[in-house]
Tab-separated table of C-alpha atoms in Angstrom:
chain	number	residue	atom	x	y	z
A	203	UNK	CA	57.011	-9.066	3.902
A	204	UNK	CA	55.301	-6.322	2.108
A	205	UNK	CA	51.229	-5.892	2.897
A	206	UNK	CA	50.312	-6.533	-0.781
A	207	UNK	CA	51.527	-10.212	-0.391
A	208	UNK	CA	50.435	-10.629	3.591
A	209	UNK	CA	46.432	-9.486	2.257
A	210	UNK	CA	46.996	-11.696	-0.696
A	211	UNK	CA	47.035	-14.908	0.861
A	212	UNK	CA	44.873	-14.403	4.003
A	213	UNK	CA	41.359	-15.249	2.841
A	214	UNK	CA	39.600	-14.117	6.289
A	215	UNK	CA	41.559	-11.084	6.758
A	216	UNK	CA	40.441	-9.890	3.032
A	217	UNK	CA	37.068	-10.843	3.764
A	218	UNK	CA	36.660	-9.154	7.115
A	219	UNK	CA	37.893	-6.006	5.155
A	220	UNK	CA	35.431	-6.457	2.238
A	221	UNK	CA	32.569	-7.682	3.917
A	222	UNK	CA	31.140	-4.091	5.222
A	223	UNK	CA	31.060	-2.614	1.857
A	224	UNK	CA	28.462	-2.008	-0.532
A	225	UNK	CA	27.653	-4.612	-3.941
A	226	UNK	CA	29.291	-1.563	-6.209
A	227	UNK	CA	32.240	-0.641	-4.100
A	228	UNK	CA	33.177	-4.333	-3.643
A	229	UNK	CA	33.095	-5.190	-7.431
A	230	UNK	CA	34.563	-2.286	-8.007
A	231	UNK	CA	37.556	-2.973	-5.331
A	232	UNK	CA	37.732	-6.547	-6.501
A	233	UNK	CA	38.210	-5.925	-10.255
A	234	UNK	CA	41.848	-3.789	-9.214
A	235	UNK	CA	42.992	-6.036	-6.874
A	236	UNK	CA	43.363	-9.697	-7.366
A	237	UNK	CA	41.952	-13.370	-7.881
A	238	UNK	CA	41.658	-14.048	-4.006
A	239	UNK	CA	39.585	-10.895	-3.491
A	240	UNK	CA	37.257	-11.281	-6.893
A	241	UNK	CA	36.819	-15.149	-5.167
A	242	UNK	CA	36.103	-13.478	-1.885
A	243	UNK	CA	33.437	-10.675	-3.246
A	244	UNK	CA	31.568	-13.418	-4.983
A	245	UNK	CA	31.467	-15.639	-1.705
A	246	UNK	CA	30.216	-12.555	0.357
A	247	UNK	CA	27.982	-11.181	-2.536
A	248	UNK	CA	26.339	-15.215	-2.728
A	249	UNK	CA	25.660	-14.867	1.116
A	250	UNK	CA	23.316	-11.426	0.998
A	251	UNK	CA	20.163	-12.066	0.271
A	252	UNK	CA	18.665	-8.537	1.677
A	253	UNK	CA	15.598	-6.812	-0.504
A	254	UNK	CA	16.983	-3.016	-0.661
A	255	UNK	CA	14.386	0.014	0.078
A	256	UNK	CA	14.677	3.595	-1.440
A	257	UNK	CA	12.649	6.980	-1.184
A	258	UNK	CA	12.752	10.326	-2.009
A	259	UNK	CA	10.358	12.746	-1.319
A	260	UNK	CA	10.278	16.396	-3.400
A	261	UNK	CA	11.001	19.058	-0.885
A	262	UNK	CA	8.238	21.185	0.924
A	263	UNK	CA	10.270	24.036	1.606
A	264	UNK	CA	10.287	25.431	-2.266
A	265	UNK	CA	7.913	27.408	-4.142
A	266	UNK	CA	5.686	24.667	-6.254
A	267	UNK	CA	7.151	26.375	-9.468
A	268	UNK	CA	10.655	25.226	-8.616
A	269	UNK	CA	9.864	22.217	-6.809
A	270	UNK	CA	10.201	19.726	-10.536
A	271	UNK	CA	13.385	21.595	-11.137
A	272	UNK	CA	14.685	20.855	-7.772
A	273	UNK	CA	13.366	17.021	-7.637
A	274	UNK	CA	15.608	16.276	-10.976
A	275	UNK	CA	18.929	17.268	-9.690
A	276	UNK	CA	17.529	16.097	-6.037
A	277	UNK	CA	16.869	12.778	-7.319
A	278	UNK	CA	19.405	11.750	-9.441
A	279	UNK	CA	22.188	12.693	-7.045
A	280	UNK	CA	20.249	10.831	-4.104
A	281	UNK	CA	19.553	7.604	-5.992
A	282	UNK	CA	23.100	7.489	-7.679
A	283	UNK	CA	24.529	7.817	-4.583
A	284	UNK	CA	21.966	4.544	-2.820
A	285	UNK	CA	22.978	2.399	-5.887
A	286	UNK	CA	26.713	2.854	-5.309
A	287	UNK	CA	27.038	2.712	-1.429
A	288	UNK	CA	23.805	1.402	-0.245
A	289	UNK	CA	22.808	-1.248	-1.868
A	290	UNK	CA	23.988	-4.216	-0.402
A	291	UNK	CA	22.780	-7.352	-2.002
A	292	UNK	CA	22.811	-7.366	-5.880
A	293	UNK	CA	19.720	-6.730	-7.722
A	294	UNK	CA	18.560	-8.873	-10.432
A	295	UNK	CA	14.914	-7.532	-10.541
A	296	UNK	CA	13.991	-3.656	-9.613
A	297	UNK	CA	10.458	-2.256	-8.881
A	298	UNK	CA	9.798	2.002	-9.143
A	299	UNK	CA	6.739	2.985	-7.876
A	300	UNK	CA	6.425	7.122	-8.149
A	301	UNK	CA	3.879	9.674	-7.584
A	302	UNK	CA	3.235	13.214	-7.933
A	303	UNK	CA	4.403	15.938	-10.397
A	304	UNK	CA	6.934	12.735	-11.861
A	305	UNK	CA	4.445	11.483	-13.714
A	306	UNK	CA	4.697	14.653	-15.914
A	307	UNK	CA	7.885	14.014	-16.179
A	308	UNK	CA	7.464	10.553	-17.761
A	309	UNK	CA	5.113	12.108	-20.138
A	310	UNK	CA	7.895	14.997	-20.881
A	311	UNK	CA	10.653	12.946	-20.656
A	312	UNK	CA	9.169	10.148	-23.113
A	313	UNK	CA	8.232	12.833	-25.850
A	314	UNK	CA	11.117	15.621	-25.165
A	315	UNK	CA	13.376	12.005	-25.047
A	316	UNK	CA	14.734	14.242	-22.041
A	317	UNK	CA	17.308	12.809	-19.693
A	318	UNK	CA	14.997	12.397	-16.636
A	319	UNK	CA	13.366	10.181	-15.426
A	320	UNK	CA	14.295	7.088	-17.615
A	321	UNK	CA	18.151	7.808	-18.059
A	322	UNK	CA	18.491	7.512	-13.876
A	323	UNK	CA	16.390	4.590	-13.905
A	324	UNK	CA	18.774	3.025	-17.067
A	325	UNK	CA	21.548	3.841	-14.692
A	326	UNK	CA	20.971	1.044	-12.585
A	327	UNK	CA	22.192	-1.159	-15.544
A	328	UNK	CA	25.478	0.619	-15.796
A	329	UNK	CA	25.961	0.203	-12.018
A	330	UNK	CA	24.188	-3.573	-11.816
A	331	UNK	CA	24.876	-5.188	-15.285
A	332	UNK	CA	23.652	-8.244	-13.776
A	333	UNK	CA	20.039	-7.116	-13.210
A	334	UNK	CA	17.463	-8.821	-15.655
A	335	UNK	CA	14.686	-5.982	-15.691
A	336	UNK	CA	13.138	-3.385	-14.072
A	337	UNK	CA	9.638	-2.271	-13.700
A	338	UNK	CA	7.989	1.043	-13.307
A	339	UNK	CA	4.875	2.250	-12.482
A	340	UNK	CA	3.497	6.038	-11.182
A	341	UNK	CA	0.420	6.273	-8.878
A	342	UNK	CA	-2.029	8.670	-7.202
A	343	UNK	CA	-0.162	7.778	-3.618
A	344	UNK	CA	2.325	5.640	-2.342
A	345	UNK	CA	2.898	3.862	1.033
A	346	UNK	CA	6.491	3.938	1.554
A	347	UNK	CA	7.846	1.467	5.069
A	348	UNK	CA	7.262	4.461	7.421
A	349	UNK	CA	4.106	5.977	6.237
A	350	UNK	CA	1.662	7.051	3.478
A	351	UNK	CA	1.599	10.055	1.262
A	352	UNK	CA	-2.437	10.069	-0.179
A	353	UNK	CA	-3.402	11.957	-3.341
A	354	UNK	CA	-1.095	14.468	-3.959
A	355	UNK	CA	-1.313	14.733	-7.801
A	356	UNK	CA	0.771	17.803	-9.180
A	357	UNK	CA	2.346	18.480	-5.544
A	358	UNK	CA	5.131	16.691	-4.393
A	359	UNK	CA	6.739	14.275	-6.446
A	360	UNK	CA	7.867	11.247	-4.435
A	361	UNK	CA	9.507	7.970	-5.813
A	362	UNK	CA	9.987	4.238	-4.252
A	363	UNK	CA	12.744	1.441	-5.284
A	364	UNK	CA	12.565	-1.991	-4.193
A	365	UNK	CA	15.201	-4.215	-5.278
A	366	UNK	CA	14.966	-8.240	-5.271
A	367	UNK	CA	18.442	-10.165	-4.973
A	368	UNK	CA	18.676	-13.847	-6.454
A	369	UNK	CA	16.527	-16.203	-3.680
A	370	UNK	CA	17.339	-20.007	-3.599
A	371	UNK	CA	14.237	-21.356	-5.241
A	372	UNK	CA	12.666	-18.458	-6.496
A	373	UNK	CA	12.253	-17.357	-9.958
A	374	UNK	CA	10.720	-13.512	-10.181
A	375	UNK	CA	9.806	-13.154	-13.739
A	376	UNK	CA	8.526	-9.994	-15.630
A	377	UNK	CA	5.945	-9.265	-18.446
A	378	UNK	CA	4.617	-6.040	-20.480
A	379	UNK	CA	2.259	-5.758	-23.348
A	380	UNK	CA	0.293	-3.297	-24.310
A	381	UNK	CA	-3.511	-3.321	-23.730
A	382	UNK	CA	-4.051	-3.209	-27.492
A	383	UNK	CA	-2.446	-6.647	-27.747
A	384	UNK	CA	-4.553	-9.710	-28.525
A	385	UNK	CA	-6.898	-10.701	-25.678
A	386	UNK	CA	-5.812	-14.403	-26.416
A	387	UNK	CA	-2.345	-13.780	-25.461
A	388	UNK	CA	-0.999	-16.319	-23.453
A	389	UNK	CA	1.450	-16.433	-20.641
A	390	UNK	CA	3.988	-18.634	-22.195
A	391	UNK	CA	4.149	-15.633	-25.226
A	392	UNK	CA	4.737	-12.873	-22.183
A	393	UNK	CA	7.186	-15.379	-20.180
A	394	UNK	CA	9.911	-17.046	-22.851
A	395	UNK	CA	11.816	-18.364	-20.333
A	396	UNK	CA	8.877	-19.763	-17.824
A	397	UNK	CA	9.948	-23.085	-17.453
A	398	UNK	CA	6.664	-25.508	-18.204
A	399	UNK	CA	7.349	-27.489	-14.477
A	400	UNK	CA	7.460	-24.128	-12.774
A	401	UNK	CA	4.116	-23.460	-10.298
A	402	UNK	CA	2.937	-19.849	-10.457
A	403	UNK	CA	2.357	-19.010	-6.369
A	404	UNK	CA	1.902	-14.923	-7.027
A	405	UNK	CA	1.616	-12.614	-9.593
A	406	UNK	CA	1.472	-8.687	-9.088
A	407	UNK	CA	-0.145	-7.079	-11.874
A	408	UNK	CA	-0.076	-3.221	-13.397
A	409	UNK	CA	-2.712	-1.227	-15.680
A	410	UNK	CA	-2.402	1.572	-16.540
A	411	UNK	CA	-6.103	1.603	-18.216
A	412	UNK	CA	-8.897	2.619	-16.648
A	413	UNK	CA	-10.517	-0.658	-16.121
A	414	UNK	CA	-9.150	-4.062	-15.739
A	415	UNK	CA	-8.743	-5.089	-19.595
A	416	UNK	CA	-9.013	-8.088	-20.978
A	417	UNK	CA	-5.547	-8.614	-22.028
A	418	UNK	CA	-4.685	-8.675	-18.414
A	419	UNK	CA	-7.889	-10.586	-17.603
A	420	UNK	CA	-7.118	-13.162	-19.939
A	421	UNK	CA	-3.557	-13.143	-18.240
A	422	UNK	CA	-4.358	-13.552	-14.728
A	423	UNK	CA	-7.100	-16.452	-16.027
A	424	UNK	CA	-4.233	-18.146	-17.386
A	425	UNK	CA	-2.156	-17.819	-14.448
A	426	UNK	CA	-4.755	-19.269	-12.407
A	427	UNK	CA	-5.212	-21.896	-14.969
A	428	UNK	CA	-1.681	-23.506	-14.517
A	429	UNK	CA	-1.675	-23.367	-10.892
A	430	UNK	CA	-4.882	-25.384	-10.535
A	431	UNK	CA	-6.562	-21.511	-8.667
A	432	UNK	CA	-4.086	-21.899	-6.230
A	433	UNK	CA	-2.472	-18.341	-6.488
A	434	UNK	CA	-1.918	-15.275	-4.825
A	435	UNK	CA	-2.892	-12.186	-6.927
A	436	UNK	CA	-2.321	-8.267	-6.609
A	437	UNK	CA	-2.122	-4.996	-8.352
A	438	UNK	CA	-3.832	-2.027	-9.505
A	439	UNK	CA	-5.264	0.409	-12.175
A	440	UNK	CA	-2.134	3.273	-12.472
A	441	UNK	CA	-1.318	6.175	-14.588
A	442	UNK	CA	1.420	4.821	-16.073
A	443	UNK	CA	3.322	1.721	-16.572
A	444	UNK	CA	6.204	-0.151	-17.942
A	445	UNK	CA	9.055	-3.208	-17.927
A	446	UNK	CA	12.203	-2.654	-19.410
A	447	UNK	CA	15.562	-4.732	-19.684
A	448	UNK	CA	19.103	-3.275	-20.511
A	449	UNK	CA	18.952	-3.383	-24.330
A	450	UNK	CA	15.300	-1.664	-24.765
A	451	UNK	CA	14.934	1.420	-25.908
A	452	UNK	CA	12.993	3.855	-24.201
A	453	UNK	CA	9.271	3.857	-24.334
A	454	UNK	CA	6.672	5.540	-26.240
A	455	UNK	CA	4.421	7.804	-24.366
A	456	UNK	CA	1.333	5.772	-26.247
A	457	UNK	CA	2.620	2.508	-24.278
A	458	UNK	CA	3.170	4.115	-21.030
A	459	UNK	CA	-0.364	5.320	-20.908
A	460	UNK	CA	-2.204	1.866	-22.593
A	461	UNK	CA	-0.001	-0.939	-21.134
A	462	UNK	CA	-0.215	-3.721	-18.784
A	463	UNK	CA	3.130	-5.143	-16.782
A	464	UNK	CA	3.825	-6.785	-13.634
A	465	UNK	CA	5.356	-9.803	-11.933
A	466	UNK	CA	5.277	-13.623	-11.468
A	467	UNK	CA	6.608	-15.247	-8.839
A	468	UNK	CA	7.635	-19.424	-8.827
A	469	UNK	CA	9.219	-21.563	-6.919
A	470	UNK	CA	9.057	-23.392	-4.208
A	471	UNK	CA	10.945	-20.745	-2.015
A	472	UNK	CA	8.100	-18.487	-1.963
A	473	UNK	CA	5.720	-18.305	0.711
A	474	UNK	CA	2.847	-15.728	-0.523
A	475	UNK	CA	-0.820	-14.635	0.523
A	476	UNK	CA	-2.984	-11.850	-0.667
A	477	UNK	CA	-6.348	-10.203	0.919
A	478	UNK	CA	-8.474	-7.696	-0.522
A	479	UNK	CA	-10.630	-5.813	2.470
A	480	UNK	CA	-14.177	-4.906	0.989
A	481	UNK	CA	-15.847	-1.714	0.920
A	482	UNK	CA	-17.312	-2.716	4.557
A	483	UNK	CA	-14.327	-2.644	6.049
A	484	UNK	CA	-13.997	0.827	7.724
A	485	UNK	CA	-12.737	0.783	11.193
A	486	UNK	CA	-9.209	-0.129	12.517
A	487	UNK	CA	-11.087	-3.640	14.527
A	488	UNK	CA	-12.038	-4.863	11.072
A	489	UNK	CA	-9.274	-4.359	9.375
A	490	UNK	CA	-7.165	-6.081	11.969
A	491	UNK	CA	-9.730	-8.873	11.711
A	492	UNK	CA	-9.619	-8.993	8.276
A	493	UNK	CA	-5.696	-8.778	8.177
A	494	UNK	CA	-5.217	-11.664	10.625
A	495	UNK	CA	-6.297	-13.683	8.221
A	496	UNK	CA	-2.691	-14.001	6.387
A	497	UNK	CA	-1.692	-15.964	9.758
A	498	UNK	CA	1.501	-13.519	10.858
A	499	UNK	CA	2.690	-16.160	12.916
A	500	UNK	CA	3.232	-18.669	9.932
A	501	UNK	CA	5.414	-16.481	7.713
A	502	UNK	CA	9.034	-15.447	7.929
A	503	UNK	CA	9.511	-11.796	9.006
A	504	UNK	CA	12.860	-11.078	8.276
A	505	UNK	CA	15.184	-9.132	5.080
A	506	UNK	CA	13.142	-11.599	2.994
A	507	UNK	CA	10.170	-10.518	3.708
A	508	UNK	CA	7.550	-7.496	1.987
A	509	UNK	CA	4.474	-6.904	1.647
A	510	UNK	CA	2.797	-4.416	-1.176
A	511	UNK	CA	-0.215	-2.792	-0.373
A	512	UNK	CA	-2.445	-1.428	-3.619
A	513	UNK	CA	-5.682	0.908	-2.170
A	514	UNK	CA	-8.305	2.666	-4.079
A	515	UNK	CA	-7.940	6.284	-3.484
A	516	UNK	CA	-10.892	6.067	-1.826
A	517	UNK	CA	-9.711	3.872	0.789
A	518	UNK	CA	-7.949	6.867	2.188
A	519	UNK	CA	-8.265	8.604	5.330
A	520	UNK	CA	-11.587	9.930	4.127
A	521	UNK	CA	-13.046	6.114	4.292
A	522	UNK	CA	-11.711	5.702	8.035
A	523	UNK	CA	-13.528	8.714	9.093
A	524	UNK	CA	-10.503	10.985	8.602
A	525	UNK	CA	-8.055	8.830	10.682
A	526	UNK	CA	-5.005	8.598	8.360
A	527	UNK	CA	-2.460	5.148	7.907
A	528	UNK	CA	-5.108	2.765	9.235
A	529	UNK	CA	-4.901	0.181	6.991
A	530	UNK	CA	-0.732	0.357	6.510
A	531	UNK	CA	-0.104	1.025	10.718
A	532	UNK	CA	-2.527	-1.963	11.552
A	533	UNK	CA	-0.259	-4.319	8.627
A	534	UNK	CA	2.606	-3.377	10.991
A	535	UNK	CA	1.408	-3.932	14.489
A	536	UNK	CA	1.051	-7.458	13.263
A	537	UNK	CA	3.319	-7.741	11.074
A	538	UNK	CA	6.489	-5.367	12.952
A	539	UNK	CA	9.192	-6.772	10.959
A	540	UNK	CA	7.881	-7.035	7.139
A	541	UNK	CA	8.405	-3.907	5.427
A	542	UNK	CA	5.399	-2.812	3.535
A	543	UNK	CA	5.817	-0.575	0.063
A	544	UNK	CA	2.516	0.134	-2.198
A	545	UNK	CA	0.636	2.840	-3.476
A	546	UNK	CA	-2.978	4.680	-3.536
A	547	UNK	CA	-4.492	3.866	-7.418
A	548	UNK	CA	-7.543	4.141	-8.957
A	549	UNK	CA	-8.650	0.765	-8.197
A	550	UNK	CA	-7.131	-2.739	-6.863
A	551	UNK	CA	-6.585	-5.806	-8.815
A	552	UNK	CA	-6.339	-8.575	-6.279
A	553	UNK	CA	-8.100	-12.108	-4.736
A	554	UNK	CA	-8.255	-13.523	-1.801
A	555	UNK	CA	-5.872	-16.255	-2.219
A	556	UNK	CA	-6.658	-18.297	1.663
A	557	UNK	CA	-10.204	-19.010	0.456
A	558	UNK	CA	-12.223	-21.057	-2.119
A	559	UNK	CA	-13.122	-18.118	-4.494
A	560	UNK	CA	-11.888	-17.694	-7.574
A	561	UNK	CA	-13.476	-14.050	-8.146
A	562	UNK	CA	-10.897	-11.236	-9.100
């Protein structure tokens, strides 16, 4: 009997051969092959439910002239080559946070309509033509799993990717505006397709203005309205900041620099909780104090599980008396199995969602 037919008809021999591989290569293998493996890749694809982590950090080693040069072809063959064989659990949502010398090359890119960034980040559609949007957003910093890189701004470009798979009773829904856009906007004009039963639990929230506007006031008010006050809220003031799906065209440099985008999260699959430590707080015992209050021992940490982290530049190593990764190495002691992704802005959006107060 030839091997063709044997695989053909052995459903857990095929799927003990597919189920190592990456979401591209086993589409990819499936689509040349036949109905039992395209039945098989959907069964093991339905069964990953893993958020997938990426960074890249601009090299040290070159002269600061060459480094931009160096970071496009660096970049695009390093991410490319993530999307295709390490990315294991399809995305239908992807989140860019970026620091660094790349957010000249938004600016560049957006007027010179050159090929990097945005094409890259466009290539995740080609790869993933499943995956609803993806938001991006550049920053003074960013805390990546392992550590944090502070203010580097014109040194060093560095770039994040977080990608959310489909969750049994979660919804993840995007929105962008610009900040010009009438302060009376509501959130059923942002979100088409929020459903009117569905409770808002979190909402993560970019702009890229200089103070919280009140588009995005108005916004989170709403948000807070539907959900009776019961949310969890974060974000941050950034440089720049966008949401784009497969069929939109690339942005203007005007609404990169005066827009407002973010997330909401619903369902009754999510579990969320958000702190914000005051200016007080400036010694590793009070931020684990402070910290313990999100109750580690209540919440799942497994592949479903992150945590973003949004700091002031200020809160830096210069706040902790020049003691660096305070805040982000005391989140992991107590939390040793959540990754944590965020960034250094120039000032946090957020609430403190475990008590009675309703101030942003």
């Amino acid at each position: 009997m030839e091997i063709g037919v044997v695989l053909s008809s052995q459903y857990g021999l095929v799927k003990c051969i597919l189920e190592h591989l990456s979401a591209f290569e086993l589409i990819q293998t499936s689509k040349h092959v036949c109905k039992l493996w395209n039945d098989v890749t959907e069964v093991i694809l339905r069964g990953r439910r893993r958020m997938e982590f990426f960074y890249y950090e601009g090299s040290k080693t070159l002269p600061q002239k060459k480094i931009l040069e160096k970071v496009k072809e660096e970049f695009s063959r390093d991410f490319q080559e993530f999307l295709r064989h390490d990315v294991y659990s399809v995305p239908t949502l992807g989140f860019i946070i970026s620091s660094g010398d790349e957010r000249q090359f938004h600016y560049s890119s957006i007027q010179n309509r050159d090929n990097y960034p945005y094409d890259d980040y466009k290539r995740l559609y080609d790869i993933f033509p499943k995956m609803r949007s993806l938001c991006v957003s550049s920053f003074d910093g960013i805390v990546t799993p392992s550590k944090e890189i502070e203010t580097r701004r014109f040194v060093l470009p560095s770039f994040t990717f977080l990608s959310f798979p489909s969750f049994q009773n979660v919804k993840i829904h995007t929105f962008d505006l610009t900040s010009k856009s009438s302060s009376n906007v509501m959130i059923k004009d942002l979100i088409p397709d929020l459903e009117e039963d569905e409770v808002i639990k979190g909402v993560i929230a970019f702009s890229s203005d200089d103070v919280l506007n009140p588009t995005l006031g108005r916004l989170i008010l709403n948000c807070m309205e539907r959900s009776n006050k019961n949310i969890a809220l974060a974000g941050a003031l950034v440089s720049l900041t966008w949401c784009c799906s497969s069929t939109d065209q690339r942005p203007d440099v005007e609404m990169a620099k005066s827009n407002v985008s973010g997330f909401v999260f619903t369902g009754d699959g999510v579990q969320v909780k958000s702190i914000i430590l005051a200016c007080e707080v400036n010694n590793v015992r009070e931020v684990e104090r402070e910290l313990s209050k999100l109750e580690p021992d209540k919440y799942p940490q497994d592949v479903t599980s992150y945590a973003f982290m949004f700091a002031c530049c200020g809160r830096g190593k210069a706040h902790y008396r020049q003691e660096s990764n305070i805040e982000s190495s005391t989140f992991r002691r107590l939390f040793p199995h959540t990754k944590l992704v965020g960034c250094f802005c120039g000032g946090e959006i957020g609430i403190n969602s475990f008590s009675n107060s309703t101030k942003v």
